[in-house]
Amino acid sequence: MSAGIVDDFHKGLTDRVGLPRPDIGKAMMEEHCVLPGCRERFTTSNYGVTTEPRREFEIVLDPSNCTREDCLDKHDKEVRQLRSPEVLLQGDLARGAGLDLHEVRAVVLYTGPMFVVYNAVLRQFPAEDWRRFTGEGVNRYATTIFVLVSAVVKIARVMKLPTGLELFRGTGGKMELPESFFKADPQGRMGYMEFGFLSTTASKEVALEYSGVKGGSTPMVLRIVTGSIDRGACIKDLSQYPGEREYLWVPCSFIAPDGPLSVELVTSEEGNSESGVVTIVPVRINANLKTETVEELVEGKKIRHLEGFRYQILEVRRNLENLALSGGAEDKLAKDPWREMRQQEWVEVGGNLDSLGPGQSDGTTITFTVAGFVSKLVGDVEAVRQRHSLLPAANYHNDRIYRRVVEEMLRAGSAAMSAMRSYLEDEQKSIELLMRDSCFSSHGAFLSFLWRGIG
């Protein structure tokens, strides 16, 4: 089996598949229909469906493309029910969890044959399947997997589960638990990380069917008790197989021992003979909390930019205060004939009362201060950040727009410093004029002043 350790758990999903693309719909389409691996055929182990990623994407997006052959299992029974994602989006589960159309499509895809591809990509096992499905690592379905994780996280957050609900997972009889599950590492940690999505059921009988008791070498069932945070998401309402009550856990979750192992005798369906012995393994699953919803992923770049901008504003204020102190701004202000001005007169020449700090005006006369000048310049920079906060989050994933907002952020800080230097170094500049102008205008005027000095 492909199992990770505690360090892998902390690395999270990005380390495994990379980052998703912001153009979610186009990215999901290309992962299934354009990129390497999209025409690789495979057969599922549960229902014996033979298909390929491209075909699955086509029929999930538009179930009217689905033929009877697409729905047949290995016994020639029609077991799949493909419903329109647009219709499912209006259902109680999707609306209650706040899913978008891409998330609904991702869940529907997973409940059909595509679980084989997504888990092979995540587990990088079997190695041959990973190479086929990803085109030697080119197409790791990063966007689809992140969108699916987002849906699972949202559903798990809102789903009401009975207290102490037990879930089960049959391991297929071909998996042996890794040594790390039984032996603690130097930090005293035991268990292993599951790289793939973890499908579980509330039916112990169903799990026993998938335990490998019929022909497996190591029949086994994991028994999990859900908690307030660590819980699976019941995706039955979106499933291509609505008869299955599947609880899905996010990938990169950690599975730790939670009690002694036990064994159970499983009898045949007729009940008159023993089919075999199954090992029951109590485990505790820690859902990987580094997973994010689609909204969090899309908003993330914008949030990081605005937070970085906020810290730059704090630095700009400190630099302005230090420059004013070292440059003798108070001394110049004391000699500035425009340090006081009638309020009405200043408004008539274009002054903005909103740029004044507390105590600078008594309603009749304005008294300009160095502290007020610093605050006004910082306010000019803050106005740029405020404008950036109004941009849609998707704009931050447009390279051209993002480059422009970063350049504007840096330019705003430089402009504020230039305005202070203009007051300190250009004898022709009065404080009332600089208080009227934006720092960007003052920046341009200061550059012209410097060029005149060079000439």
GROMACS .gro file of C-alpha atoms in nm, residues 13-400:
model
  388
   13LEU     CA    1  -0.252   1.823  -0.042
   14THR     CA    2  -0.051   2.082  -0.235
   15ASP     CA    3   0.268   1.887  -0.183
   16ARG     CA    4   0.101   1.587  -0.345
   17VAL     CA    5  -0.076   1.728  -0.652
   18GLY     CA    6   0.034   2.091  -0.681
   19LEU     CA    7  -0.183   2.403  -0.690
   20PRO     CA    8  -0.524   2.435  -0.855
   21ARG     CA    9  -0.590   2.678  -1.137
   22PRO     CA   10  -0.819   2.980  -1.084
   23ASP     CA   11  -1.016   2.916  -1.405
   24ILE     CA   12  -1.186   2.620  -1.242
   25GLY     CA   13  -1.433   2.516  -1.510
   26LYS     CA   14  -1.179   2.527  -1.791
   27ALA     CA   15  -0.915   2.354  -1.579
   28MET     CA   16  -1.147   2.066  -1.487
   29MET     CA   17  -1.245   2.021  -1.851
   30GLU     CA   18  -0.882   2.015  -1.966
   31GLU     CA   19  -0.779   1.768  -1.693
   32HIS     CA   20  -1.044   1.523  -1.811
   33CYS     CA   21  -1.060   1.593  -2.185
   34VAL     CA   22  -0.734   1.748  -2.310
   35LEU     CA   23  -0.430   1.677  -2.093
   36PRO     CA   24  -0.227   1.352  -2.093
   37GLY     CA   25  -0.410   1.053  -1.948
   38CYS     CA   26  -0.759   1.166  -2.044
   39ARG     CA   27  -0.803   0.880  -2.296
   40GLU     CA   28  -0.658   0.603  -2.076
   41ARG     CA   29  -0.915   0.328  -2.028
   42PHE     CA   30  -0.962   0.151  -1.694
   43THR     CA   31  -1.204  -0.084  -1.521
   44THR     CA   32  -1.344  -0.032  -1.172
   45SER     CA   33  -1.308  -0.311  -0.919
   46ASN     CA   34  -1.652  -0.266  -0.761
   47TYR     CA   35  -1.895  -0.262  -1.055
   48GLY     CA   36  -1.663  -0.363  -1.336
   49VAL     CA   37  -1.730  -0.049  -1.543
   50THR     CA   38  -1.476   0.012  -1.821
   51THR     CA   39  -1.440   0.375  -1.922
   52GLU     CA   40  -1.199   0.672  -1.956
   53PRO     CA   41  -1.178   1.019  -1.795
   54ARG     CA   42  -1.293   1.201  -2.107
   55ARG     CA   43  -1.607   0.992  -2.138
   56GLU     CA   44  -1.689   1.028  -1.769
   57PHE     CA   45  -1.661   1.407  -1.785
   58GLU     CA   46  -1.885   1.423  -2.093
   59ILE     CA   47  -2.168   1.221  -1.942
   60VAL     CA   48  -2.154   1.387  -1.600
   61LEU     CA   49  -2.171   1.733  -1.754
   62ASP     CA   50  -2.461   1.629  -1.975
   63PRO     CA   51  -2.633   1.306  -1.868
   64SER     CA   52  -2.829   1.304  -2.195
   65ASN     CA   53  -2.503   1.182  -2.353
   66CYS     CA   54  -2.513   0.874  -2.131
   67THR     CA   55  -2.596   0.547  -2.307
   68ARG     CA   56  -2.728   0.226  -2.156
   69GLU     CA   57  -2.381   0.072  -2.192
   70ASP     CA   58  -2.237   0.349  -1.972
   71CYS     CA   59  -2.469   0.238  -1.691
   72LEU     CA   60  -2.414  -0.137  -1.701
   73ASP     CA   61  -2.212  -0.316  -1.436
   74LYS     CA   62  -2.019  -0.642  -1.480
   75HIS     CA   63  -2.345  -0.835  -1.448
   76ASP     CA   64  -2.510  -0.627  -1.723
   77LYS     CA   65  -2.736  -0.455  -1.472
   78GLU     CA   66  -2.819  -0.084  -1.500
   79VAL     CA   67  -2.691   0.039  -1.167
   80ARG     CA   68  -2.573   0.395  -1.240
   81GLN     CA   69  -2.811   0.691  -1.223
   82LEU     CA   70  -2.668   1.003  -1.382
   83ARG     CA   71  -2.856   1.317  -1.286
   84SER     CA   72  -2.796   1.669  -1.409
   85PRO     CA   73  -2.551   1.860  -1.185
   86GLU     CA   74  -2.765   2.170  -1.240
   87VAL     CA   75  -3.062   1.986  -1.091
   88LEU     CA   76  -2.856   1.845  -0.803
   89LEU     CA   77  -2.732   2.199  -0.731
   90GLN     CA   78  -3.088   2.290  -0.630
   91GLY     CA   79  -3.116   2.000  -0.388
   92ASP     CA   80  -3.117   2.030  -0.010
   93LEU     CA   81  -2.763   1.897   0.031
   94ALA     CA   82  -2.600   2.127  -0.223
   95ARG     CA   83  -2.792   2.433  -0.106
   96GLY     CA   84  -2.739   2.358   0.262
   97ALA     CA   85  -2.364   2.314   0.218
   98GLY     CA   86  -2.332   2.612  -0.017
   99LEU     CA   87  -2.185   2.408  -0.301
  100ASP     CA   88  -2.129   2.562  -0.641
  101LEU     CA   89  -2.177   2.385  -0.974
  102HIS     CA   90  -1.810   2.285  -1.006
  103GLU     CA   91  -1.820   2.123  -0.661
  104VAL     CA   92  -2.136   1.929  -0.744
  105ARG     CA   93  -1.977   1.803  -1.066
  106ALA     CA   94  -1.663   1.696  -0.881
  107VAL     CA   95  -1.860   1.492  -0.626
  108VAL     CA   96  -2.070   1.329  -0.897
  109LEU     CA   97  -1.753   1.240  -1.090
  110TYR     CA   98  -1.596   1.083  -0.780
  111THR     CA   99  -1.901   0.868  -0.701
  112GLY     CA  100  -1.868   0.707  -1.043
  113PRO     CA  101  -1.562   0.535  -1.192
  114MET     CA  102  -1.337   0.844  -1.158
  115PHE     CA  103  -1.259   0.757  -0.795
  116VAL     CA  104  -1.009   0.510  -0.941
  117VAL     CA  105  -0.819   0.785  -1.122
  118TYR     CA  106  -0.826   1.046  -0.846
  119ASN     CA  107  -0.703   0.802  -0.582
  120ALA     CA  108  -0.434   0.656  -0.807
  121VAL     CA  109  -0.310   1.012  -0.868
  122LEU     CA  110  -0.311   1.093  -0.496
  123ARG     CA  111  -0.157   0.767  -0.382
  124GLN     CA  112   0.082   0.747  -0.678
  125PHE     CA  113  -0.007   0.381  -0.661
  126PRO     CA  114  -0.024   0.152  -0.847
  127ALA     CA  115   0.277   0.314  -1.008
  128GLU     CA  116   0.176   0.207  -1.359
  129ASP     CA  117  -0.172   0.358  -1.317
  130TRP     CA  118  -0.021   0.682  -1.188
  131ARG     CA  119   0.203   0.705  -1.494
  132ARG     CA  120  -0.087   0.633  -1.730
  133PHE     CA  121  -0.343   0.864  -1.572
  134THR     CA  122  -0.109   1.159  -1.521
  135GLY     CA  123   0.107   1.129  -1.832
  136GLU     CA  124   0.418   1.078  -1.617
  137GLY     CA  125   0.307   1.347  -1.371
  138VAL     CA  126   0.197   1.613  -1.622
  139ASN     CA  127  -0.175   1.596  -1.537
  140ARG     CA  128  -0.231   1.548  -1.165
  141TYR     CA  129  -0.597   1.662  -1.165
  142ALA     CA  130  -0.503   1.930  -0.912
  143THR     CA  131  -0.800   2.158  -0.976
  144THR     CA  132  -1.058   1.878  -0.978
  145ILE     CA  133  -0.917   1.724  -0.661
  146PHE     CA  134  -0.909   2.059  -0.479
  147VAL     CA  135  -1.268   2.130  -0.586
  148LEU     CA  136  -1.376   1.786  -0.465
  149VAL     CA  137  -1.200   1.844  -0.133
  150SER     CA  138  -1.379   2.178  -0.103
  151ALA     CA  139  -1.715   2.006  -0.148
  152VAL     CA  140  -1.634   1.737   0.110
  153VAL     CA  141  -1.522   2.000   0.363
  154LYS     CA  142  -1.841   2.203   0.314
  155ILE     CA  143  -2.072   1.904   0.342
  156ALA     CA  144  -1.892   1.773   0.652
  157ARG     CA  145  -1.927   2.113   0.820
  158VAL     CA  146  -2.306   2.126   0.793
  159MET     CA  147  -2.407   1.760   0.804
  160LYS     CA  148  -2.580   1.639   1.119
  161LEU     CA  149  -2.441   1.305   1.232
  162PRO     CA  150  -2.562   1.093   1.524
  163THR     CA  151  -2.340   1.119   1.831
  164GLY     CA  152  -2.081   0.843   1.830
  165LEU     CA  153  -2.166   0.731   1.476
  166GLU     CA  154  -1.952   0.436   1.376
  167LEU     CA  155  -1.824   0.412   1.020
  168PHE     CA  156  -1.653   0.120   0.854
  169ARG     CA  157  -1.413   0.063   0.567
  170GLY     CA  158  -1.335  -0.270   0.408
  171THR     CA  159  -0.977  -0.280   0.284
  172GLY     CA  160  -1.028  -0.535   0.004
  173GLY     CA  161  -0.812  -0.808   0.154
  174LYS     CA  162  -0.498  -0.687  -0.021
  175MET     CA  163  -0.374  -0.428   0.228
  176GLU     CA  164  -0.149  -0.479   0.525
  177LEU     CA  165  -0.118  -0.203   0.783
  178PRO     CA  166   0.225  -0.036   0.776
  179GLU     CA  167   0.473  -0.081   1.059
  180SER     CA  168   0.414   0.281   1.169
  181PHE     CA  169   0.058   0.182   1.271
  182PHE     CA  170   0.192  -0.050   1.541
  183LYS     CA  171   0.528   0.103   1.628
  184ALA     CA  172   0.568   0.458   1.759
  185ASP     CA  173   0.822   0.692   1.601
  186PRO     CA  174   1.084   0.879   1.816
  187GLN     CA  175   0.815   1.138   1.902
  188GLY     CA  176   0.574   0.870   2.022
  189ARG     CA  177   0.341   0.898   1.720
  190MET     CA  178   0.167   0.594   1.571
  191GLY     CA  179  -0.040   0.558   1.257
  192TYR     CA  180  -0.018   0.639   0.890
  193MET     CA  181  -0.145   0.897   0.645
  194GLU     CA  182  -0.391   0.799   0.372
  195PHE     CA  183  -0.294   0.993   0.060
  196GLY     CA  184  -0.625   0.928  -0.116
  197PHE     CA  185  -0.990   1.000  -0.045
  198LEU     CA  186  -1.123   0.759   0.215
  199SER     CA  187  -1.465   0.606   0.146
  200THR     CA  188  -1.649   0.467   0.447
  201THR     CA  189  -1.996   0.333   0.519
  202ALA     CA  190  -2.226   0.323   0.820
  203SER     CA  191  -2.315  -0.038   0.727
  204LYS     CA  192  -2.084  -0.294   0.879
  205GLU     CA  193  -2.231  -0.555   0.646
  206VAL     CA  194  -2.131  -0.354   0.340
  207ALA     CA  195  -1.780  -0.307   0.478
  208LEU     CA  196  -1.751  -0.683   0.538
  209GLU     CA  197  -1.842  -0.738   0.173
  210TYR     CA  198  -1.545  -0.520   0.078
  211SER     CA  199  -1.316  -0.665   0.346
  212GLY     CA  200  -1.160  -0.922   0.117
  213VAL     CA  201  -1.308  -1.210   0.310
  214LYS     CA  202  -1.401  -1.375  -0.019
  215GLY     CA  203  -1.058  -1.452  -0.156
  216GLY     CA  204  -0.841  -1.180  -0.001
  217SER     CA  205  -0.519  -1.265   0.176
  218THR     CA  206  -0.570  -1.023   0.468
  219PRO     CA  207  -0.945  -0.959   0.521
  220MET     CA  208  -0.978  -0.642   0.727
  221VAL     CA  209  -1.231  -0.373   0.826
  222LEU     CA  210  -1.141  -0.037   0.979
  223ARG     CA  211  -1.387   0.085   1.243
  224ILE     CA  212  -1.405   0.463   1.293
  225VAL     CA  213  -1.595   0.673   1.546
  226THR     CA  214  -1.679   1.020   1.412
  227GLY     CA  215  -1.626   1.338   1.613
  228SER     CA  216  -1.722   1.704   1.602
  229ILE     CA  217  -1.427   1.798   1.381
  230ASP     CA  218  -1.302   1.472   1.236
  231ARG     CA  219  -1.596   1.345   1.033
  232GLY     CA  220  -1.680   1.222   0.688
  233ALA     CA  221  -1.926   1.381   0.447
  234CYS     CA  222  -2.230   1.175   0.341
  235ILE     CA  223  -2.248   1.221  -0.037
  236LYS     CA  224  -2.541   0.986  -0.103
  237ASP     CA  225  -2.765   1.260  -0.243
  238LEU     CA  226  -2.512   1.341  -0.516
  239SER     CA  227  -2.405   0.987  -0.591
  240GLN     CA  228  -2.432   0.803  -0.922
  241TYR     CA  229  -2.521   0.507  -0.700
  242PRO     CA  230  -2.786   0.653  -0.465
  243GLY     CA  231  -2.833   0.314  -0.302
  244GLU     CA  232  -2.489   0.355  -0.145
  245ARG     CA  233  -2.467   0.562   0.173
  246GLU     CA  234  -2.104   0.668   0.141
  247TYR     CA  235  -1.920   0.888   0.391
  248LEU     CA  236  -1.618   1.045   0.227
  249TRP     CA  237  -1.309   1.178   0.405
  250VAL     CA  238  -1.065   1.429   0.261
  251PRO     CA  239  -0.727   1.303   0.133
  252CYS     CA  240  -0.411   1.327   0.341
  253SER     CA  241  -0.599   1.235   0.659
  254PHE     CA  242  -0.413   1.053   0.936
  255ILE     CA  243  -0.525   0.711   1.062
  256ALA     CA  244  -0.414   0.614   1.414
  257PRO     CA  245  -0.488   0.306   1.627
  258ASP     CA  246  -0.779   0.346   1.869
  259GLY     CA  247  -0.796   0.022   2.062
  260PRO     CA  248  -0.712  -0.347   2.037
  261LEU     CA  249  -0.775  -0.546   1.721
  262SER     CA  250  -1.042  -0.815   1.720
  263VAL     CA  251  -1.157  -1.088   1.480
  264GLU     CA  252  -1.499  -1.189   1.357
  265LEU     CA  253  -1.623  -1.499   1.181
  266VAL     CA  254  -1.817  -1.415   0.867
  267THR     CA  255  -2.062  -1.674   0.739
  268SER     CA  256  -2.176  -1.720   0.383
  269GLU     CA  257  -2.496  -1.561   0.255
  270GLU     CA  258  -2.675  -1.893   0.311
  271GLY     CA  259  -2.560  -1.887   0.671
  272ASN     CA  260  -2.463  -2.256   0.680
  273SER     CA  261  -2.088  -2.229   0.642
  274GLU     CA  262  -1.801  -2.005   0.738
  275SER     CA  263  -1.668  -1.771   0.470
  276GLY     CA  264  -1.368  -1.662   0.669
  277VAL     CA  265  -1.221  -1.453   0.946
  278VAL     CA  266  -1.206  -1.073   0.930
  279THR     CA  267  -0.981  -0.854   1.144
  280ILE     CA  268  -1.163  -0.551   1.290
  281VAL     CA  269  -0.926  -0.256   1.345
  282PRO     CA  270  -1.050   0.036   1.561
  283VAL     CA  271  -0.896   0.358   1.429
  284ARG     CA  272  -0.916   0.731   1.482
  285ILE     CA  273  -0.907   0.950   1.173
  286ASN     CA  274  -0.768   1.303   1.190
  287ALA     CA  275  -0.908   1.492   0.892
  288ASN     CA  276  -0.644   1.711   0.731
  289LEU     CA  277  -0.734   2.067   0.829
  290LYS     CA  278  -0.495   2.216   0.573
  291THR     CA  279  -0.764   2.155   0.313
  292GLU     CA  280  -0.954   2.460   0.189
  293THR     CA  281  -1.281   2.534   0.018
  294VAL     CA  282  -1.293   2.676  -0.335
  295GLU     CA  283  -1.382   3.018  -0.197
  296GLU     CA  284  -1.087   3.008   0.042
  297LEU     CA  285  -0.854   2.906  -0.239
  298VAL     CA  286  -0.976   3.181  -0.472
  299GLU     CA  287  -0.979   3.443  -0.194
  300GLY     CA  288  -0.639   3.336  -0.062
  301LYS     CA  289  -0.424   3.538  -0.302
  302LYS     CA  290  -0.633   3.850  -0.251
  303ILE     CA  291  -0.621   3.809   0.127
  304ARG     CA  292  -0.242   3.764   0.124
  305HIS     CA  293  -0.199   4.074  -0.094
  306LEU     CA  294  -0.419   4.290   0.130
  307GLU     CA  295  -0.248   4.162   0.444
  308GLY     CA  296   0.094   4.233   0.294
  309PHE     CA  297  -0.029   4.579   0.194
  310ARG     CA  298  -0.145   4.641   0.550
  311TYR     CA  299   0.201   4.567   0.684
  312GLN     CA  300   0.353   4.794   0.420
  313ILE     CA  301   0.129   5.079   0.535
  314LEU     CA  302   0.255   5.036   0.890
  315GLU     CA  303   0.611   5.046   0.759
  316VAL     CA  304   0.536   5.355   0.547
  317ARG     CA  305   0.408   5.537   0.856
  318ARG     CA  306   0.722   5.450   1.053
  319ASN     CA  307   0.947   5.557   0.765
  320LEU     CA  308   0.759   5.886   0.721
  321GLU     CA  309   0.785   5.965   1.092
  322ASN     CA  310   1.158   5.885   1.093
  323LEU     CA  311   1.219   6.091   0.779
  324ALA     CA  312   1.025   6.387   0.919
  325LEU     CA  313   1.227   6.370   1.240
  326SER     CA  314   1.569   6.334   1.079
  327GLY     CA  315   1.491   6.590   0.806
  328GLY     CA  316   1.380   6.865   1.042
  329ALA     CA  317   1.017   6.884   0.933
  330GLU     CA  318   0.910   7.063   1.251
  331ASP     CA  319   1.174   7.332   1.198
  332LYS     CA  320   1.060   7.394   0.842
  333LEU     CA  321   0.696   7.402   0.949
  334ALA     CA  322   0.774   7.668   1.209
  335LYS     CA  323   0.898   7.893   0.926
  336ASP     CA  324   0.624   7.798   0.678
  337PRO     CA  325   0.398   8.101   0.619
  338TRP     CA  326   0.115   7.867   0.517
  339ARG     CA  327   0.117   7.660   0.837
  340GLU     CA  328  -0.212   7.830   0.926
  341MET     CA  329  -0.491   7.914   0.684
  342ARG     CA  330  -0.854   8.010   0.692
  343GLN     CA  331  -1.062   7.698   0.641
  344GLN     CA  332  -1.295   7.852   0.383
  345GLU     CA  333  -1.003   7.977   0.178
  346TRP     CA  334  -0.834   7.637   0.178
  347VAL     CA  335  -1.153   7.464   0.068
  348GLU     CA  336  -1.193   7.715  -0.217
  349VAL     CA  337  -0.847   7.634  -0.355
  350GLY     CA  338  -0.922   7.260  -0.351
  351GLY     CA  339  -0.844   7.148   0.002
  352ASN     CA  340  -1.022   6.839   0.136
  353LEU     CA  341  -1.130   6.861   0.497
  354ASP     CA  342  -1.143   6.480   0.519
  355SER     CA  343  -0.764   6.471   0.484
  356LEU     CA  344  -0.718   6.667   0.805
  357GLY     CA  345  -0.639   6.492   1.130
  358PRO     CA  346  -0.808   6.552   1.466
  359GLY     CA  347  -0.750   6.900   1.609
  360GLN     CA  348  -0.616   7.054   1.286
  361SER     CA  349  -0.926   7.271   1.237
  362ASP     CA  350  -1.141   7.465   1.481
  363GLY     CA  351  -1.404   7.525   1.213
  364THR     CA  352  -1.256   7.858   1.110
  365THR     CA  353  -0.880   7.820   1.099
  366ILE     CA  354  -0.669   7.524   0.991
  367THR     CA  355  -0.339   7.461   1.167
  368PHE     CA  356  -0.124   7.218   0.971
  369THR     CA  357   0.102   6.980   1.166
  370VAL     CA  358   0.375   6.735   1.076
  371ALA     CA  359   0.179   6.454   1.240
  372GLY     CA  360  -0.126   6.552   1.035
  373PHE     CA  361   0.085   6.556   0.716
  374VAL     CA  362   0.213   6.208   0.792
  375SER     CA  363  -0.140   6.081   0.853
  376LYS     CA  364  -0.260   6.240   0.529
  377LEU     CA  365   0.014   6.063   0.328
  378VAL     CA  366  -0.063   5.734   0.498
  379GLY     CA  367  -0.430   5.792   0.414
  380ASP     CA  368  -0.339   5.827   0.046
  381VAL     CA  369  -0.170   5.486   0.059
  382GLU     CA  370  -0.462   5.335   0.251
  383ALA     CA  371  -0.699   5.460  -0.021
  384VAL     CA  372  -0.508   5.248  -0.273
  385ARG     CA  373  -0.541   4.942  -0.049
  386GLN     CA  374  -0.913   5.011  -0.013
  387ARG     CA  375  -0.949   5.018  -0.391
  388HIS     CA  376  -0.764   4.688  -0.413
  389SER     CA  377  -1.000   4.535  -0.158
  390LEU     CA  378  -1.292   4.604  -0.391
  391LEU     CA  379  -1.142   4.405  -0.677
  392PRO     CA  380  -1.298   4.059  -0.731
  393ALA     CA  381  -1.082   3.779  -0.592
  394ALA     CA  382  -1.061   3.622  -0.937
  395ASN     CA  383  -0.873   3.929  -1.064
  396TYR     CA  384  -0.582   3.840  -0.839
  397HIS     CA  385  -0.532   3.522  -1.040
  398ASN     CA  386  -0.497   3.721  -1.362
  399ASP     CA  387  -0.121   3.770  -1.401
  400ARG     CA  388  -0.156   4.106  -1.575
   0.00000   0.00000   0.00000
